[in-house]
């Protein structure tokens, strides 16, 4: 038995994997990874895989990055952890100063949690609680866009709209206002991203005008709806939204958990709209993909609404055990150093251009409806019928075929349903981008050529996206 097989068997007898129908692993081998270096992951049989999705969008500077490794090792010898209530430490102070400094003006306070979903919970709870503290307790509801994803905990799911992840749990969820997404894949033929995003804003402004007295906040994934299939829109939407939120006295929550730290071409997506949200949620690339941590930044105005004598019970009494973990802060500080010292945002421009040119030919593919890009994210939408953009039935799992082909060829490309995408580490080379494009093209050819016969359950929702 190969080493891979033996680790796979031990794993499958005790683990339950995330976002996985475990029965799939009766056919689909699990890949035990022994080590990583740069953009490469290596399994126990010595096969290498180019990590085209940055291990679920976290790894921006490669695996086992010597600079991040060293910083964590140094921190480990100093202090591994201390509780953050009543105590503090150097890395958390330095990181908070840095985050306040590099994010848009007006974001002056940082609250930490230990993953993206709980960061979203914090923003939602803080917004809700703010309105109580300032004597507007009727503002309790949240506005979200269709096709949004904000995480897996119950309130975060409530503001999400990817049916695959939330439909089962509907009875548990908060009642939110859902506004049609500005998703430019759905724009009329010949219309620009900007015009479509502007037009779609009418739905938002109607909801705000009608219901603002009961609305606490609007939450959006700026520029890219990630888990919803890397659907993209124009920054003008964010600008209009900021104006409307001000006008109607509603908070604006930017979930930049996936798009923060350079993914959209600027350090933060909100920079492209020139705005400051009331809450900026960060995670994923925050620690360079090393350790779980999220940061929620907010304004002094918000902070002051909680600042009072203890007995007024205005404090935000929310905590996670590992809040502000020093090792995670050290990883984040090393990550920010690399951004600064290496001029990463500027250097990424050439890589983004290469990602565009390497995938441009796929626009002519008979089963590709769109190749879209925002900064360091490229997505290729496979469809059954190009002219009408008729999607493949989700049960056909076309994306899975691309995934399997890519693994054979030595790339980790894990599509979202029928959307093949690259979100590579910023340490990728132009040649490696070309390799990914070649593998993706072959995979798309194979996945779209075969006639798949599946029993399509009657009434199954078309928009179900299979993540694997
Ligand atoms: C990944 C993600 C989350 C959830 O973060 P977790 O760390 O997985 O809980 C929330 N919002 C967006 C936009 C994400 O991409």
Coordinates of C-alpha atoms and ligand atoms in Angstrom, one line a residue:
X1 CA 0.0 0.0 0.0
X2 CA 1.3 3.5 -0.8
X3 CA 2.0 5.9 1.9
X4 CA -0.9 8.1 0.5
X5 CA -3.3 5.1 0.8
X6 CA -2.4 4.3 4.3
X7 CA -2.8 7.9 5.6
X8 CA -6.0 8.1 3.6
X9 CA -7.4 5.0 5.3
X10 CA -6.4 6.1 8.8
X11 CA -8.0 9.5 8.1
X12 CA -11.2 8.1 6.7
X13 CA -11.7 5.9 9.7
X14 CA -11.7 8.8 12.2
X15 CA -12.2 12.2 10.5
X16 CA -15.3 14.0 9.3
X17 CA -14.1 16.6 6.6
X18 CA -15.5 20.1 6.0
X19 CA -17.9 20.8 3.2
X20 CA -17.7 17.1 2.1
X21 CA -20.2 14.3 1.4
X22 CA -17.9 11.7 3.0
X23 CA -19.3 9.0 0.8
X24 CA -17.6 10.7 -2.2
X25 CA -14.4 9.4 -0.8
X26 CA -15.4 5.8 -1.7
X27 CA -14.4 6.9 -5.3
X28 CA -12.5 10.1 -4.8
X29 CA -9.1 9.7 -3.2
X30 CA -8.3 12.0 -0.3
X31 CA -4.9 13.6 -0.6
X32 CA -2.8 13.5 2.5
X33 CA -0.2 16.4 2.3
X34 CA 3.2 15.8 3.8
X35 CA 4.7 19.2 3.2
X36 CA 4.4 22.5 1.4
X37 CA 6.8 25.0 -0.1
X38 CA 6.0 28.1 -2.0
X39 CA 3.0 27.5 -4.3
X40 CA 3.5 23.7 -4.1
X41 CA 2.0 21.1 -1.9
X42 CA 3.5 17.6 -1.8
X43 CA 1.7 14.4 -0.9
X44 CA 3.1 11.3 0.9
X45 CA 3.9 9.7 -2.4
X46 CA 6.0 12.7 -3.5
X47 CA 3.5 14.1 -6.0
X48 CA 3.3 17.9 -6.2
X49 CA 0.3 20.1 -6.6
X50 CA 0.3 23.8 -7.5
X51 CA -2.0 25.5 -5.0
X52 CA -4.1 27.6 -7.4
X53 CA -6.8 28.4 -4.8
X54 CA -4.3 29.4 -2.0
X55 CA -5.8 26.6 0.2
X56 CA -9.2 28.2 0.4
X57 CA -8.0 31.7 -0.3
X58 CA -5.7 32.2 2.7
X59 CA -2.2 31.6 1.5
X60 CA -0.8 34.7 -0.2
X61 CA 2.9 34.3 0.2
X62 CA 3.4 30.5 -0.3
X63 CA 3.6 27.6 2.1
X64 CA 6.4 27.5 4.6
X65 CA 7.4 31.1 3.9
X66 CA 10.7 31.6 5.6
X67 CA 9.9 35.1 6.8
X68 CA 6.6 34.2 8.3
X69 CA 8.0 31.0 9.8
X70 CA 10.8 32.9 11.5
X71 CA 8.4 35.4 13.1
X72 CA 6.2 32.7 14.5
X73 CA 9.2 30.8 15.9
X74 CA 10.5 34.0 17.6
X75 CA 7.1 34.7 19.0
X76 CA 6.8 31.1 20.2
X77 CA 9.8 31.4 22.4
X78 CA 8.4 34.6 23.9
X79 CA 4.7 34.1 24.5
X80 CA 2.4 31.5 22.9
X81 CA -0.9 32.9 24.4
X82 CA -2.4 35.0 27.0
X83 CA -6.1 35.8 27.5
X84 CA -6.9 39.3 26.1
X85 CA -9.5 40.4 28.8
X86 CA -7.5 42.4 31.3
X87 CA -4.2 41.5 29.6
X88 CA -2.4 42.6 26.5
X89 CA 0.8 41.9 24.6
X90 CA 3.2 43.3 22.1
X91 CA 2.1 41.6 18.8
X92 CA -1.6 42.4 19.3
X93 CA -0.9 46.1 20.0
X94 CA 1.5 46.4 17.0
X95 CA -0.9 44.6 14.7
X96 CA -3.8 46.8 15.7
X97 CA -1.8 49.9 15.1
X98 CA -0.8 48.6 11.7
X99 CA -4.3 47.6 10.7
X100 CA -5.7 51.0 11.7
X101 CA -2.9 52.6 9.7
X102 CA -3.4 50.7 6.5
X103 CA -7.2 50.6 6.4
X104 CA -9.2 53.6 5.2
X105 CA -9.5 56.7 7.4
X106 CA -12.0 56.5 10.2
X107 CA -11.5 52.8 11.1
X108 CA -9.9 53.2 14.5
X109 CA -10.8 50.2 16.7
X110 CA -9.9 46.6 16.2
X111 CA -11.8 43.6 17.8
X112 CA -10.4 40.1 17.2
X113 CA -12.0 36.7 16.8
X114 CA -10.7 33.4 15.7
X115 CA -12.2 32.9 12.3
X116 CA -14.2 34.7 9.6
X117 CA -17.6 33.6 10.6
X118 CA -17.3 34.7 14.1
X119 CA -15.9 38.0 12.8
X120 CA -19.2 38.4 11.0
X121 CA -21.1 37.6 14.1
X122 CA -19.2 40.3 15.9
X123 CA -20.1 42.9 13.3
X124 CA -23.8 42.0 13.3
X125 CA -24.0 41.9 17.1
X126 CA -22.1 45.2 17.4
X127 CA -24.4 46.9 14.9
X128 CA -27.5 45.6 16.5
X129 CA -26.2 46.6 20.0
X130 CA -25.1 50.0 18.8
X131 CA -28.7 50.9 17.9
X132 CA -30.0 49.8 21.3
X133 CA -27.3 51.8 23.0
X134 CA -28.2 55.0 21.1
X135 CA -31.9 54.6 21.8
X136 CA -33.1 53.2 18.4
X137 CA -33.9 49.6 19.4
X138 CA -36.2 49.1 16.4
X139 CA -33.2 48.9 14.1
X140 CA -32.7 45.1 14.3
X141 CA -32.7 43.7 10.8
X142 CA -30.0 43.2 8.2
X143 CA -29.9 43.7 4.5
X144 CA -27.9 41.3 2.3
X145 CA -27.4 40.6 -1.4
X146 CA -28.6 37.5 -3.1
X147 CA -25.8 35.0 -3.8
X148 CA -23.9 36.2 -0.7
X149 CA -21.7 34.1 1.5
X150 CA -20.6 35.3 5.0
X151 CA -19.7 32.1 6.8
X152 CA -21.1 29.1 8.6
X153 CA -22.3 30.1 12.0
X154 CA -26.1 30.7 12.4
X155 CA -26.2 34.5 12.1
X156 CA -23.5 34.5 9.4
X157 CA -25.6 31.9 7.5
X158 CA -28.6 34.1 7.9
X159 CA -27.0 36.9 5.9
X160 CA -25.8 34.4 3.3
X161 CA -27.7 33.2 0.3
X162 CA -25.9 30.3 -1.2
X163 CA -28.8 27.7 -1.1
X164 CA -26.4 24.8 -0.9
X165 CA -25.1 26.0 2.4
X166 CA -28.2 27.5 4.0
X167 CA -31.4 25.9 2.7
X168 CA -31.4 23.0 5.2
X169 CA -31.1 25.4 8.1
X170 CA -33.8 27.9 7.1
X171 CA -35.9 27.4 10.2
X172 CA -32.9 28.5 12.4
X173 CA -32.1 31.7 10.5
X174 CA -32.7 35.4 11.2
X175 CA -35.2 37.1 8.9
X176 CA -33.2 39.3 6.6
X177 CA -34.0 41.6 3.6
X178 CA -32.5 40.1 0.5
X179 CA -31.8 42.5 -2.3
X180 CA -30.9 41.3 -5.9
X181 CA -27.1 41.2 -6.3
X182 CA -25.3 43.5 -8.8
X183 CA -23.6 40.4 -10.1
X184 CA -22.4 41.4 -13.6
X185 CA -22.6 37.9 -15.0
X186 CA -26.3 38.5 -15.2
X187 CA -26.1 41.9 -17.0
X188 CA -27.9 42.4 -20.2
X189 CA -25.8 41.9 -23.4
X190 CA -23.7 44.9 -24.2
X191 CA -24.2 46.7 -20.9
X192 CA -21.1 47.8 -19.0
X193 CA -20.3 46.5 -15.5
X194 CA -20.7 50.0 -14.2
X195 CA -24.1 50.6 -15.8
X196 CA -25.4 47.3 -14.6
X197 CA -24.1 47.8 -11.1
X198 CA -25.8 51.2 -11.0
X199 CA -29.1 49.9 -12.3
X200 CA -29.1 47.1 -9.7
X201 CA -28.6 49.6 -7.0
X202 CA -32.2 50.7 -7.4
X203 CA -33.4 47.6 -5.6
X204 CA -31.1 48.4 -2.7
X205 CA -32.3 52.0 -2.4
X206 CA -35.9 50.9 -2.5
X207 CA -35.4 48.5 0.4
X208 CA -33.5 51.2 2.4
X209 CA -36.1 53.8 1.7
X210 CA -39.0 51.6 2.7
X211 CA -37.5 49.9 5.7
X212 CA -34.6 51.9 7.1
X213 CA -36.3 52.4 10.5
X214 CA -36.0 48.7 11.2
X215 CA -32.6 48.2 9.5
X216 CA -29.4 48.0 11.5
X217 CA -26.9 47.3 8.7
X218 CA -26.3 46.3 5.1
X219 CA -23.7 43.6 4.7
X220 CA -21.8 43.0 1.4
X221 CA -18.9 41.1 0.0
X222 CA -17.2 44.0 -1.9
X223 CA -16.5 43.5 -5.6
X224 CA -16.4 39.7 -5.6
X225 CA -19.1 37.3 -4.3
X226 CA -16.7 34.5 -3.6
X227 CA -18.4 31.3 -2.5
X228 CA -21.3 32.2 -4.7
X229 CA -19.2 31.5 -7.7
X230 CA -16.7 34.4 -7.9
X231 CA -19.4 36.7 -9.3
X232 CA -18.2 40.2 -9.7
X233 CA -19.4 43.8 -9.8
X234 CA -18.3 47.4 -10.2
X235 CA -17.0 49.6 -7.3
X236 CA -19.6 52.2 -8.1
X237 CA -22.1 50.0 -6.3
X238 CA -20.1 50.4 -3.1
X239 CA -20.0 54.1 -3.5
X240 CA -23.7 54.4 -4.0
X241 CA -24.3 52.1 -1.1
X242 CA -22.1 54.2 1.3
X243 CA -24.1 57.3 0.3
X244 CA -27.4 55.6 0.8
X245 CA -26.4 54.1 4.2
X246 CA -25.4 57.6 5.4
X247 CA -28.7 59.0 4.1
X248 CA -30.8 56.4 5.8
X249 CA -28.7 56.0 9.0
X250 CA -27.8 52.4 8.4
X251 CA -24.5 50.7 9.0
X252 CA -22.4 49.4 6.2
X253 CA -20.5 46.1 6.9
X254 CA -17.8 45.2 4.4
X255 CA -17.0 41.5 4.6
X256 CA -13.5 41.6 3.1
X257 CA -12.6 38.2 4.6
X258 CA -12.0 36.8 1.1
X259 CA -11.1 40.0 -0.8
X260 CA -9.0 41.9 1.7
X261 CA -5.2 41.9 1.4
X262 CA -4.7 42.5 -2.3
X263 CA -7.0 40.1 -3.9
X264 CA -9.0 42.7 -5.9
X265 CA -5.9 44.6 -7.0
X266 CA -5.9 47.1 -4.1
X267 CA -5.0 46.3 -0.5
X268 CA -8.7 46.5 0.4
X269 CA -11.6 46.4 -2.0
X270 CA -13.2 49.5 -0.3
X271 CA -10.3 51.6 -1.6
X272 CA -11.6 51.2 -5.2
X273 CA -14.8 52.9 -4.2
X274 CA -13.0 55.5 -2.0
X275 CA -15.2 54.8 1.0
X276 CA -14.9 53.8 4.6
X277 CA -17.4 51.2 5.8
X278 CA -18.7 51.2 9.4
X279 CA -17.3 47.7 9.9
X280 CA -14.5 46.1 8.0
X281 CA -14.2 42.3 8.6
X282 CA -10.8 40.7 7.7
X283 CA -9.6 37.2 8.0
X284 CA -8.2 34.5 5.6
X285 CA -5.0 36.2 4.2
X286 CA -4.7 38.2 7.4
X287 CA -2.2 35.7 8.8
X288 CA -0.7 34.8 5.4
X289 CA -2.7 31.5 5.6
X290 CA -0.9 30.3 8.7
X291 CA -3.3 30.6 11.7
X292 CA -7.0 31.2 12.2
X293 CA -7.7 34.8 13.1
X294 CA -10.2 37.5 12.2
X295 CA -10.2 41.3 12.8
X296 CA -13.3 43.5 12.8
X297 CA -12.4 47.2 12.4
X298 CA -14.9 49.9 13.3
X299 CA -15.1 53.6 13.9
X300 CA -14.7 55.7 17.0
X301 CA -18.3 56.7 16.8
X302 CA -19.4 53.1 17.2
X303 CA -16.9 52.5 19.9
X304 CA -18.1 55.5 21.9
X305 CA -21.6 54.2 22.0
X306 CA -20.4 51.3 24.1
X307 CA -18.1 53.3 26.3
X308 CA -19.8 54.0 29.6
X309 CA -20.0 53.0 33.3
X310 CA -20.1 49.3 33.8
X311 CA -23.6 49.4 35.4
X312 CA -25.2 50.9 32.3
X313 CA -24.6 47.5 30.7
X314 CA -23.6 49.1 27.4
X315 CA -20.4 47.1 27.1
X316 CA -19.8 44.6 24.3
X317 CA -19.5 41.4 26.4
X318 CA -18.5 39.1 23.6
X319 CA -15.4 37.0 23.7
X320 CA -13.7 34.1 22.1
X321 CA -11.1 32.2 24.1
X322 CA -8.3 32.7 21.6
X323 CA -9.0 36.3 21.0
X324 CA -5.8 38.1 19.7
X325 CA -3.6 35.0 19.9
X326 CA 0.0 36.2 19.8
X327 CA 1.2 33.5 17.3
X328 CA -1.5 34.5 14.9
X329 CA -0.7 38.2 15.4
X330 CA 3.0 37.5 14.7
X331 CA 2.0 35.7 11.5
X332 CA -0.1 38.7 10.5
X333 CA 2.7 41.2 11.3
X334 CA 5.1 39.2 9.1
X335 CA 2.5 39.1 6.4
X336 CA 2.1 42.9 6.5
X337 CA 5.9 43.3 6.4
X338 CA 6.0 41.4 3.2
X339 CA 3.3 43.5 1.6
X340 CA 5.2 46.6 2.6
X341 CA 8.8 45.6 1.9
X342 CA 8.2 43.8 -1.4
X343 CA 5.7 46.3 -2.9
X344 CA 3.3 43.4 -3.5
X345 CA 0.3 45.3 -4.7
X346 CA 2.3 46.9 -7.5
X347 CA 4.1 43.7 -8.4
X348 CA 0.8 41.9 -8.6
X349 CA -0.3 44.0 -11.6
X350 CA 2.0 42.1 -13.9
X351 CA 0.7 38.8 -12.6
X352 CA -2.9 39.9 -13.0
X353 CA -2.2 40.9 -16.6
X354 CA -0.7 37.4 -17.2
X355 CA -3.7 35.8 -15.6
X356 CA -5.8 37.7 -18.1
X357 CA -3.8 36.9 -21.2
X358 CA -3.3 33.2 -20.2
X359 CA -7.1 32.6 -19.9
X360 CA -8.3 35.0 -22.7
X361 CA -8.6 32.1 -25.3
X362 CA -11.2 30.4 -23.1
X363 CA -13.7 33.2 -24.0
X364 CA -14.1 31.4 -27.3
X365 CA -14.7 28.0 -25.8
X366 CA -18.1 26.6 -26.8
X367 CA -19.0 25.9 -23.2
X368 CA -17.6 29.0 -21.5
X369 CA -20.1 31.8 -21.0
X370 CA -17.7 34.2 -19.3
X371 CA -14.1 34.7 -18.3
X372 CA -14.1 37.4 -15.6
X373 CA -11.4 39.0 -13.5
X374 CA -10.9 41.4 -10.7
X375 CA -7.3 41.8 -9.7
X376 CA -5.8 38.5 -8.6
X377 CA -9.0 36.5 -9.1
X378 CA -10.0 35.0 -12.4
X379 CA -13.1 32.9 -12.9
X380 CA -14.3 30.8 -15.8
X381 CA -18.0 30.0 -16.0
X382 CA -18.7 26.7 -17.7
X383 CA -22.2 26.4 -19.2
X384 CA -24.3 23.9 -21.1
X385 CA -25.4 26.5 -23.6
X386 CA -23.2 29.5 -24.3
X387 CA -25.8 31.7 -26.1
X388 CA -28.5 31.4 -23.5
X389 CA -26.0 31.0 -20.5
X390 CA -28.0 27.8 -19.6
X391 CA -26.1 26.3 -16.7
X392 CA -25.2 22.7 -16.3
X393 CA -27.5 20.8 -13.9
X394 CA -25.7 20.9 -10.6
X395 CA -26.1 17.1 -10.3
X396 CA -23.7 16.6 -13.2
X397 CA -20.8 17.9 -11.1
X398 CA -18.8 19.1 -14.1
X399 CA -16.5 21.1 -11.9
X400 CA -15.5 17.9 -10.2
X401 CA -14.1 16.6 -13.5
X402 CA -11.9 19.7 -13.8
X403 CA -10.7 19.1 -10.3
X404 CA -9.8 15.5 -10.9
X405 CA -8.0 16.3 -14.1
X406 CA -6.1 19.1 -12.5
X407 CA -5.0 16.8 -9.7
X408 CA -3.6 14.3 -12.2
X409 CA -1.7 17.1 -13.8
X410 CA -0.4 18.5 -10.5
X411 CA -2.6 21.4 -9.7
X412 CA -5.1 22.1 -6.9
X413 CA -8.0 23.7 -8.8
X414 CA -11.2 23.2 -6.9
X415 CA -14.1 24.7 -8.8
X416 CA -17.2 26.2 -7.2
X417 CA -20.0 24.3 -9.0
X418 CA -19.3 24.9 -12.7
X419 CA -17.0 27.9 -12.1
X420 CA -13.3 27.2 -12.5
X421 CA -11.2 29.8 -10.8
X422 CA -7.6 30.8 -9.9
X423 CA -6.9 32.7 -6.7
X424 CA -3.2 31.9 -6.5
X425 CA -0.6 32.9 -3.9
X426 CA 1.1 36.2 -5.0
X427 CA 4.4 34.3 -5.2
X428 CA 3.2 32.5 -8.3
X429 CA 5.3 33.0 -11.4
X430 CA 4.1 33.9 -14.9
X431 CA 5.1 30.4 -16.2
X432 CA 3.1 28.8 -13.4
X433 CA 0.1 30.9 -14.4
X434 CA 0.5 29.6 -17.9
X435 CA 0.6 26.1 -16.6
X436 CA -2.6 26.6 -14.6
X437 CA -4.3 28.0 -17.7
X438 CA -3.2 25.0 -19.7
X439 CA -4.5 22.5 -17.1
X440 CA -7.7 24.4 -16.7
X441 CA -8.3 24.4 -20.5
X442 CA -7.7 20.7 -20.7
X443 CA -9.9 20.1 -17.7
X444 CA -12.7 22.2 -19.2
X445 CA -12.5 20.4 -22.5
X446 CA -12.8 17.0 -20.7
X447 CA -15.6 18.2 -18.4
X448 CA -17.7 19.7 -21.1
X449 CA -17.1 17.1 -23.8
X450 CA -18.6 14.2 -21.9
X451 CA -22.4 13.6 -21.9
X452 CA -23.2 13.1 -18.3
X453 CA -26.4 11.2 -17.5
X454 CA -27.7 11.8 -14.1
X455 CA -31.1 11.5 -12.6
X456 CA -32.1 15.0 -12.0
X457 CA -34.4 15.2 -9.0
X458 CA -37.6 17.0 -9.9
X459 CA -37.8 20.5 -8.4
X460 CA -34.1 20.6 -7.4
X461 CA -33.0 24.2 -7.4
X462 CA -30.8 25.2 -10.3
X463 CA -28.8 27.6 -8.4
X464 CA -27.4 24.9 -6.1
X465 CA -23.7 25.1 -6.4
X466 CA -21.6 22.0 -5.7
X467 CA -18.4 23.1 -4.1
X468 CA -16.5 19.9 -4.9
Ligands
LIG1 C1 -14.5 32.4 4.1 C2 -15.4 33.5 4.3 C3 -16.1 33.7 5.5 C4 -16.0 32.8 6.6 O1 -14.7 32.6 7.2 P1 -14.4 31.3 8.0 O2 -13.0 31.6 8.6 O3 -14.4 30.2 7.0 O4 -15.4 31.2 9.1 C5 -16.9 34.8 5.6 N1 -17.1 35.6 4.5 C6 -16.5 35.5 3.3 C7 -16.7 36.5 2.3 C8 -15.6 34.4 3.2 O5 -15.1 34.2 2.0

